[in-house]
Structure formats: structure tokens, C-alpha cells
mmCIF file of C-alpha atoms in Angstrom:
data_model
loop_
_atom_site.group_PDB
_atom_site.id
_atom_site.type_symbol
_atom_site.label_atom_id
_atom_site.label_comp_id
_atom_site.label_asym_id
_atom_site.label_seq_id
_atom_site.Cartn_x
_atom_site.Cartn_y
_atom_site.Cartn_z
ATOM 1 C CA MET A 1 0.000 0.000 0.000
ATOM 2 C CA TRP A 2 1.154 3.508 -0.713
ATOM 3 C CA PHE A 3 0.690 6.954 0.724
ATOM 4 C CA TYR A 4 0.483 9.772 -1.778
ATOM 5 C CA GLU A 5 2.099 13.107 -1.067
ATOM 6 C CA LYS A 6 0.595 15.798 -3.203
ATOM 7 C CA LYS A 7 3.873 17.342 -4.316
ATOM 8 C CA LEU A 8 6.731 16.522 -6.631
ATOM 9 C CA GLN A 9 9.944 14.931 -5.373
ATOM 10 C CA TYR A 10 11.871 17.869 -6.844
ATOM 11 C CA PRO A 11 10.388 21.065 -8.307
ATOM 12 C CA VAL A 12 9.785 21.174 -12.053
ATOM 13 C CA LYS A 13 10.081 24.550 -13.730
ATOM 14 C CA VAL A 14 9.851 25.036 -17.460
ATOM 15 C CA THR A 15 11.056 28.274 -19.072
ATOM 16 C CA GLU A 16 9.438 28.112 -22.498
ATOM 17 C CA CYS A 17 6.830 26.281 -24.532
ATOM 18 C CA ASN A 18 9.016 23.727 -26.321
ATOM 19 C CA PRO A 19 7.139 20.703 -27.699
ATOM 20 C CA ARG A 20 10.318 19.482 -29.429
ATOM 21 C CA LEU A 21 11.916 18.865 -26.042
ATOM 22 C CA ALA A 22 8.737 17.106 -24.878
ATOM 23 C CA LYS A 23 9.149 14.701 -27.781
ATOM 24 C CA TYR A 24 12.616 13.752 -26.526
ATOM 25 C CA LEU A 25 11.514 13.580 -22.886
ATOM 26 C CA ILE A 26 8.836 11.015 -23.726
ATOM 27 C CA GLU A 27 11.755 8.566 -23.956
ATOM 28 C CA GLN A 28 12.030 8.733 -20.158
ATOM 29 C CA TYR A 29 8.248 8.426 -19.807
ATOM 30 C CA GLY A 30 7.386 5.369 -21.870
ATOM 31 C CA GLY A 31 10.743 4.260 -23.280
ATOM 32 C CA ALA A 32 12.627 1.020 -22.598
ATOM 33 C CA ASP A 33 14.889 2.635 -19.986
ATOM 34 C CA GLY A 34 12.298 5.138 -18.821
ATOM 35 C CA GLU A 35 10.805 5.656 -15.403
ATOM 36 C CA LEU A 36 7.668 3.554 -16.035
ATOM 37 C CA SER A 37 9.795 0.578 -17.069
ATOM 38 C CA ALA A 38 11.999 1.077 -14.022
ATOM 39 C CA ALA A 39 9.121 1.274 -11.543
ATOM 40 C CA LEU A 40 7.334 -1.780 -12.918
ATOM 41 C CA ARG A 41 10.566 -3.773 -13.233
ATOM 42 C CA TYR A 42 11.587 -3.332 -9.589
ATOM 43 C CA LEU A 43 8.126 -3.597 -8.067
ATOM 44 C CA ASN A 44 7.652 -6.881 -9.937
ATOM 45 C CA GLN A 45 11.072 -8.431 -9.278
ATOM 46 C CA ARG A 46 10.844 -7.810 -5.548
ATOM 47 C CA TYR A 47 8.540 -10.787 -4.929
ATOM 48 C CA THR A 48 11.156 -13.333 -5.917
ATOM 49 C CA ILE A 49 14.339 -11.711 -4.652
ATOM 50 C CA PRO A 50 16.028 -12.722 -1.337
ATOM 51 C CA ASP A 51 14.475 -11.039 1.745
ATOM 52 C CA LYS A 52 17.491 -8.857 2.386
ATOM 53 C CA VAL A 53 17.014 -6.779 -0.755
ATOM 54 C CA ILE A 54 13.193 -6.754 -1.120
ATOM 55 C CA GLY A 55 12.971 -3.440 0.713
ATOM 56 C CA LEU A 56 15.511 -1.862 -1.603
ATOM 57 C CA LEU A 57 13.503 -2.817 -4.695
ATOM 58 C CA THR A 58 10.300 -1.539 -3.054
ATOM 59 C CA ASP A 59 11.872 1.789 -2.138
ATOM 60 C CA ILE A 60 13.553 2.389 -5.485
ATOM 61 C CA GLY A 61 10.500 1.184 -7.440
ATOM 62 C CA THR A 62 8.375 3.644 -5.502
ATOM 63 C CA GLU A 63 10.806 6.483 -6.109
ATOM 64 C CA GLU A 64 10.694 5.733 -9.840
ATOM 65 C CA PHE A 65 6.983 6.587 -9.791
ATOM 66 C CA ALA A 66 7.886 9.924 -8.219
ATOM 67 C CA HIS A 67 10.292 10.454 -11.118
ATOM 68 C CA LEU A 68 7.607 9.417 -13.612
ATOM 69 C CA GLU A 69 5.395 12.112 -12.162
ATOM 70 C CA MET A 70 8.140 14.715 -12.627
ATOM 71 C CA ILE A 71 8.673 13.695 -16.249
ATOM 72 C CA ALA A 72 4.917 13.812 -16.849
ATOM 73 C CA THR A 73 4.820 17.337 -15.424
ATOM 74 C CA MET A 74 7.676 18.421 -17.699
ATOM 75 C CA ILE A 75 6.046 16.988 -20.831
ATOM 76 C CA TYR A 76 2.692 18.484 -19.882
ATOM 77 C CA LYS A 77 4.139 21.934 -19.285
ATOM 78 C CA LEU A 78 6.243 21.873 -22.458
ATOM 79 C CA THR A 79 3.224 21.109 -24.665
ATOM 80 C CA LYS A 80 0.265 22.513 -22.694
ATOM 81 C CA ASP A 81 -0.496 25.566 -24.846
ATOM 82 C CA ALA A 82 1.232 24.498 -28.044
ATOM 83 C CA THR A 83 -0.879 25.015 -31.155
ATOM 84 C CA PRO A 84 -1.459 22.110 -33.554
ATOM 85 C CA GLU A 85 0.935 23.920 -35.875
ATOM 86 C CA GLN A 86 3.662 23.988 -33.208
ATOM 87 C CA MET A 87 3.062 20.317 -32.434
ATOM 88 C CA LYS A 88 3.484 19.526 -36.115
ATOM 89 C CA GLU A 89 6.699 21.524 -36.368
ATOM 90 C CA ALA A 90 8.089 19.723 -33.322
ATOM 91 C CA GLY A 91 7.540 16.341 -34.948
ATOM 92 C CA LEU A 92 4.503 15.667 -32.766
ATOM 93 C CA GLY A 93 1.951 15.832 -35.602
ATOM 94 C CA ALA A 94 1.259 12.104 -35.427
ATOM 95 C CA HIS A 95 0.994 12.328 -31.642
ATOM 96 C CA TYR A 96 -1.475 15.198 -31.901
ATOM 97 C CA ALA A 97 -3.585 13.318 -34.448
ATOM 98 C CA ASN A 98 -3.903 10.396 -32.054
ATOM 99 C CA HIS A 99 -3.806 11.999 -28.594
ATOM 100 C CA ASP A 100 -4.303 15.784 -28.840
ATOM 101 C CA HIS A 101 -2.246 17.096 -25.875
ATOM 102 C CA ALA A 102 -2.660 13.940 -23.814
ATOM 103 C CA LEU A 103 0.423 12.130 -22.566
ATOM 104 C CA TYR A 104 0.986 8.586 -23.707
ATOM 105 C CA TYR A 105 3.377 5.826 -22.658
ATOM 106 C CA GLN A 106 5.587 5.670 -25.709
ATOM 107 C CA ASN A 107 9.219 6.301 -26.560
ATOM 108 C CA ALA A 108 10.675 9.294 -28.396
ATOM 109 C CA ALA A 109 10.068 7.557 -31.713
ATOM 110 C CA GLY A 110 6.400 6.889 -30.909
ATOM 111 C CA SER A 111 6.549 3.152 -30.147
ATOM 112 C CA PRO A 112 4.090 2.319 -27.357
ATOM 113 C CA TRP A 113 5.426 0.994 -24.068
ATOM 114 C CA THR A 114 5.619 -2.794 -23.929
ATOM 115 C CA ALA A 115 6.183 -5.289 -21.126
ATOM 116 C CA THR A 116 9.049 -6.715 -23.182
ATOM 117 C CA TYR A 117 11.084 -3.728 -21.931
ATOM 118 C CA ILE A 118 11.294 -5.344 -18.496
ATOM 119 C CA ALA A 119 12.585 -8.737 -17.452
ATOM 120 C CA ALA A 120 12.201 -10.940 -14.418
ATOM 121 C CA LYS A 121 14.512 -13.911 -14.665
ATOM 122 C CA GLY A 122 13.957 -15.053 -11.093
ATOM 123 C CA ASP A 123 17.716 -15.361 -10.649
ATOM 124 C CA PRO A 124 18.662 -12.673 -8.096
ATOM 125 C CA ILE A 125 22.050 -11.880 -9.620
ATOM 126 C CA ALA A 126 20.678 -11.762 -13.177
ATOM 127 C CA ASP A 127 17.823 -9.503 -12.083
ATOM 128 C CA LEU A 128 20.048 -7.124 -10.092
ATOM 129 C CA TYR A 129 22.554 -6.915 -12.937
ATOM 130 C CA GLU A 130 19.680 -5.961 -15.234
ATOM 131 C CA ASP A 131 18.634 -3.297 -12.734
ATOM 132 C CA ILE A 132 22.172 -1.872 -12.604
ATOM 133 C CA ALA A 133 22.283 -1.775 -16.409
ATOM 134 C CA ALA A 134 18.854 -0.103 -16.514
ATOM 135 C CA GLU A 135 20.029 2.636 -14.128
ATOM 136 C CA GLU A 136 23.168 3.309 -16.172
ATOM 137 C CA LYS A 137 21.108 3.433 -19.379
ATOM 138 C CA ALA A 138 18.638 5.858 -17.798
ATOM 139 C CA ARG A 139 21.586 7.976 -16.606
ATOM 140 C CA ALA A 140 22.948 8.066 -20.152
ATOM 141 C CA THR A 141 19.513 8.972 -21.560
ATOM 142 C CA TYR A 142 19.342 11.921 -19.169
ATOM 143 C CA GLN A 143 22.786 13.030 -20.354
ATOM 144 C CA TRP A 144 21.744 12.939 -23.999
ATOM 145 C CA ILE A 145 18.569 14.929 -23.239
ATOM 146 C CA ILE A 146 20.492 17.490 -21.152
ATOM 147 C CA ASN A 147 22.954 17.815 -24.059
ATOM 148 C CA MET A 148 20.081 18.709 -26.393
ATOM 149 C CA SER A 149 18.131 20.974 -24.035
ATOM 150 C CA ASP A 150 18.838 24.681 -23.586
ATOM 151 C CA ASP A 151 16.227 25.231 -20.867
ATOM 152 C CA PRO A 152 18.239 25.911 -17.674
ATOM 153 C CA CYS A 153 15.280 25.379 -15.310
ATOM 154 C CA LEU A 154 14.334 22.078 -16.898
ATOM 155 C CA ASN A 155 17.966 20.968 -16.944
ATOM 156 C CA ASP A 156 18.166 21.616 -13.218
ATOM 157 C CA SER A 157 15.420 19.028 -12.620
ATOM 158 C CA LEU A 158 16.962 16.640 -15.154
ATOM 159 C CA LYS A 159 20.330 16.855 -13.379
ATOM 160 C CA PHE A 160 18.619 15.913 -10.124
ATOM 161 C CA LEU A 161 17.019 12.890 -11.803
ATOM 162 C CA ARG A 162 20.357 11.893 -13.327
ATOM 163 C CA GLU A 163 22.025 11.979 -9.911
ATOM 164 C CA ARG A 164 19.280 9.700 -8.550
ATOM 165 C CA GLU A 165 20.154 7.153 -11.253
ATOM 166 C CA VAL A 166 23.760 7.180 -10.015
ATOM 167 C CA ILE A 167 22.591 6.539 -6.442
ATOM 168 C CA HIS A 168 20.188 3.765 -7.459
ATOM 169 C CA SER A 169 22.907 2.021 -9.431
ATOM 170 C CA GLN A 170 25.169 2.252 -6.374
ATOM 171 C CA ARG A 171 22.506 0.682 -4.131
ATOM 172 C CA PHE A 172 21.843 -2.166 -6.585
ATOM 173 C CA ARG A 173 25.589 -2.823 -6.719
ATOM 174 C CA GLU A 174 25.573 -3.017 -2.917
ATOM 175 C CA ALA A 175 22.613 -5.424 -3.079
ATOM 176 C CA VAL A 176 24.734 -7.712 -5.240
ATOM 177 C CA GLU A 177 27.510 -7.520 -2.630
ATOM 178 C CA ILE A 178 25.022 -8.450 0.115
ATOM 179 C CA LEU A 179 23.870 -11.511 -1.825
ATOM 180 C CA LYS A 180 27.466 -12.532 -2.574
ATOM 181 C CA PHE A 181 28.319 -12.273 1.111
ATOM 182 C CA GLU A 182 25.349 -14.420 2.178
ATOM 183 C CA LYS A 183 26.426 -17.106 -0.270
ATOM 184 C CA ASP A 184 29.987 -17.202 1.125
ATOM 185 C CA ARG A 185 28.783 -17.485 4.697
ATOM 186 C CA LYS A 186 26.897 -20.730 4.117
ATOM 187 C CA GLN A 187 30.138 -22.558 3.336
ATOM 188 C CA PHE A 188 31.106 -22.493 7.020
ATOM 189 C CA PHE A 189 28.243 -24.782 8.073
ATOM 190 C CA MET B 1 43.316 9.342 -9.384
ATOM 191 C CA TYR B 2 39.533 9.302 -9.844
ATOM 192 C CA THR B 3 38.150 11.188 -12.837
ATOM 193 C CA PRO B 4 34.423 11.294 -13.706
ATOM 194 C CA VAL B 5 35.174 11.400 -17.443
ATOM 195 C CA LYS B 6 37.425 9.295 -19.682
ATOM 196 C CA CYS B 7 38.442 10.385 -23.159
ATOM 197 C CA TYR B 8 39.957 8.747 -26.210
ATOM 198 C CA HIS B 9 40.904 9.746 -29.736
ATOM 199 C CA PRO B 10 38.967 7.833 -32.384
ATOM 200 C CA TYR B 11 40.438 7.156 -35.796
ATOM 201 C CA TYR B 12 39.580 9.717 -38.471
ATOM 202 C CA GLY B 13 39.807 8.500 -42.028
ATOM 203 C CA PRO B 14 40.780 10.726 -44.967
ATOM 204 C CA PHE B 15 37.385 10.110 -46.643
ATOM 205 C CA ASP B 16 35.127 10.517 -43.592
ATOM 206 C CA PRO B 17 32.391 12.972 -44.668
ATOM 207 C CA CYS B 18 31.707 14.861 -41.407
ATOM 208 C CA PRO B 19 34.144 17.267 -39.722
ATOM 209 C CA PRO B 20 36.063 15.158 -37.217
ATOM 210 C CA ILE B 21 35.457 15.023 -33.488
ATOM 211 C CA ARG B 22 39.032 14.380 -32.420
ATOM 212 C CA THR B 23 38.261 13.552 -28.800
ATOM 213 C CA LYS B 24 35.363 11.425 -27.591
ATOM 214 C CA CYS B 25 34.504 11.240 -23.912
ATOM 215 C CA TYR B 26 32.284 9.119 -21.715
ATOM 216 C CA GLN B 27 31.121 9.416 -18.125
ATOM 217 C CA THR B 28 32.451 7.141 -15.375
ATOM 218 C CA PRO B 29 30.346 8.101 -12.316
ATOM 219 C CA PRO B 30 31.624 7.441 -8.785
ATOM 220 C CA ASN B 31 29.275 4.484 -8.188
ATOM 221 C CA LEU B 32 31.541 2.457 -10.485
ATOM 222 C CA TYR B 33 34.378 2.733 -7.969
ATOM 223 C CA LEU B 34 32.900 2.991 -4.488
ATOM 224 C CA GLY B 35 32.081 -0.660 -3.840
ATOM 225 C CA PHE B 36 30.003 -1.242 -0.708
ATOM 226 C CA GLN B 37 29.622 2.205 0.818
ATOM 227 C CA PRO B 38 31.606 2.437 4.092
ATOM 228 C CA MET B 39 29.863 3.639 7.268
ATOM 229 C CA ASN B 40 30.021 7.207 8.614
ATOM 230 C CA LEU B 41 31.053 9.013 5.470
ATOM 231 C CA GLN B 42 30.735 12.766 5.195
ATOM 232 C CA GLN B 43 27.229 14.112 4.479
ATOM 233 C CA TYR B 44 25.846 17.269 2.879
ATOM 234 C CA PRO B 45 23.630 19.547 4.990
ATOM 235 C CA LEU B 46 20.002 18.534 4.435
ATOM 236 C CA GLN B 47 18.923 21.425 2.201
ATOM 237 C CA GLU B 48 21.942 20.975 -0.012
ATOM 238 C CA ALA B 49 21.404 17.219 -0.189
ATOM 239 C CA LEU B 50 17.802 17.710 -1.350
ATOM 240 C CA TYR B 51 19.045 20.062 -4.034
ATOM 241 C CA LYS B 52 21.913 17.860 -5.192
ATOM 242 C CA GLY B 53 19.960 14.613 -5.253
ATOM 243 C CA THR B 54 22.247 12.823 -2.806
ATOM 244 C CA LEU B 55 23.278 13.014 0.821
ATOM 245 C CA TRP B 56 26.791 11.824 0.019
ATOM 246 C CA PRO B 57 29.589 13.992 -1.423
ATOM 247 C CA CYS B 58 31.391 10.800 -2.486
ATOM 248 C CA LEU B 59 28.466 9.952 -4.788
ATOM 249 C CA TYR B 60 27.734 13.422 -6.158
ATOM 250 C CA ASP B 61 28.451 13.550 -9.863
ATOM 251 C CA PRO B 62 27.580 16.905 -11.469
ATOM 252 C CA TYR B 63 26.708 16.828 -15.164
ATOM 253 C CA PRO B 64 27.996 18.218 -17.466
ATOM 254 C CA THR B 65 31.239 17.551 -15.630
ATOM 255 C CA PRO B 66 32.776 20.877 -14.566
ATOM 256 C CA VAL B 67 36.024 21.595 -16.371
ATOM 257 C CA PRO B 68 38.926 21.510 -13.878
ATOM 258 C CA LYS B 69 40.853 24.739 -13.334
ATOM 259 C CA GLY B 70 43.553 25.148 -15.947
ATOM 260 C CA GLY B 71 42.071 22.311 -18.026
ATOM 261 C CA LYS B 72 40.905 22.774 -21.578
ATOM 262 C CA GLY B 73 37.210 23.080 -22.444
#
């Protein structure tokens, strides 16, 4: 069960109406290494992972939803008052035809989100290694978006989200160490 | 010594059509090196930690990486 706090994890400020940037940001919304994939991946894997790291997956999976909400806010603000003409110019003509200004879980190229983006092998090491890779890929995606964005306020929020990816990767790496340690200990019996 | 960025010089062929990028760089954030985080490390003050996205200076990785003093841009 969750408690909802009616505020964002980190403030989201957008300087200008820029639907082009929204198109790129959708990658972190409904893309393979986006926040939705991350949240669902961890909150699903946690059932079949050793007890010691369940809490970590729950906590990080929950935080990913907070990130998803931030990304949603960014995309919404960037496109909110864009005219159909502006949407078209930004490469969002097809999106507008299908969704108007609504958000949709898809990647920057318009492919809808799919469960094939996430895996659950049931092997704790395999799953945690996937999680580490997912965090590094999300970190890289943030870098590429920051490189393309010239909105200082938006970049401030994106830099926060990028730093969180670094921390999550660190914690997953520690989870692997915990599981390695447990395995060694059994040999003394 | 730890550096958050590594660079290399890719080959540039005489018939490559685009102007060359002589140096390519990639990020190597601190989580790659820390291992299991030791106890009682230094922490940021709370307000600063909330702003930076981490409580731990050893895991803070600003991006784009600030250019070191005297280094080239």
C-alpha cells in the first residue's frame, strides 16, 4: 500500500513552450529505460528476490513513480499551450492526431510501451545486474537529453534525476555484494 | 586518481564525410568505484542534499562535468 504526497519529489520549472523537447523527454516516460519501465521492473522483481534486498527494490521502485510524475509534469508543461501547428513543427503531428495534448506511454520515436522492456529472470544476480544496467542506461539517456536541451530550469530538474540514477545504481551494486556475502557465509556450516 | 570522465581519440579516415570530433569522452560516475559504501562518510547539509539529489559527497556527480581549473574546455 502507498501513501500519496501531493507534491513533486523535486520542483519542475519550465522556461518556455518547447514541444520538441517534450518529444525527446517522452523517452524517459514510456521508453525502454524510462521511469515507467523502471518502476514496474523493480516492483515486480521484488517478490522473488532474497528477503534482504526486497525493501531496496520496493523503495527504489516507488521512487521511480515519483520520477515518472516529474517527467509527466515536464512533458505536460512543455506542450500545454502548443498550437497544432507547433506540435506539427516539433515532430509531434502524429501524436497530436492520435492523442491531442494527452500524454501517452511511448518512446521518443512513438513506439508504445511494452512489457518486453522489463525482465524478471527469477535469478537474483541476473535480475540485479539488469537493474544496474537499466540505471546506467537511464543515466545516459538523461545526459543525452540534457545535451540537447537549452532550458536551464528544466535541466536543473533533469540533473537531479540523473544523480538519482547514479545513487540507485550504487545501491543495486551493494545489493549484489550483500547476496554474494550471504552465499559465502553458508560454506562455514 | 579518480576522474568522472574518460576520453579517447577515435580514428579519423581521410574520406570521412563529417568534420572530425578528435576527442570522444564518456562518463564514469563514482558508483563504479565505491564498492560497498563504508559507514560514517561525510554528508551534505540537508537542504543541499535535497538540491543535489544525494546526501553523500562521495556519490555526487555533477553533469555536465565541470572543467577543472587550468584544463581545456
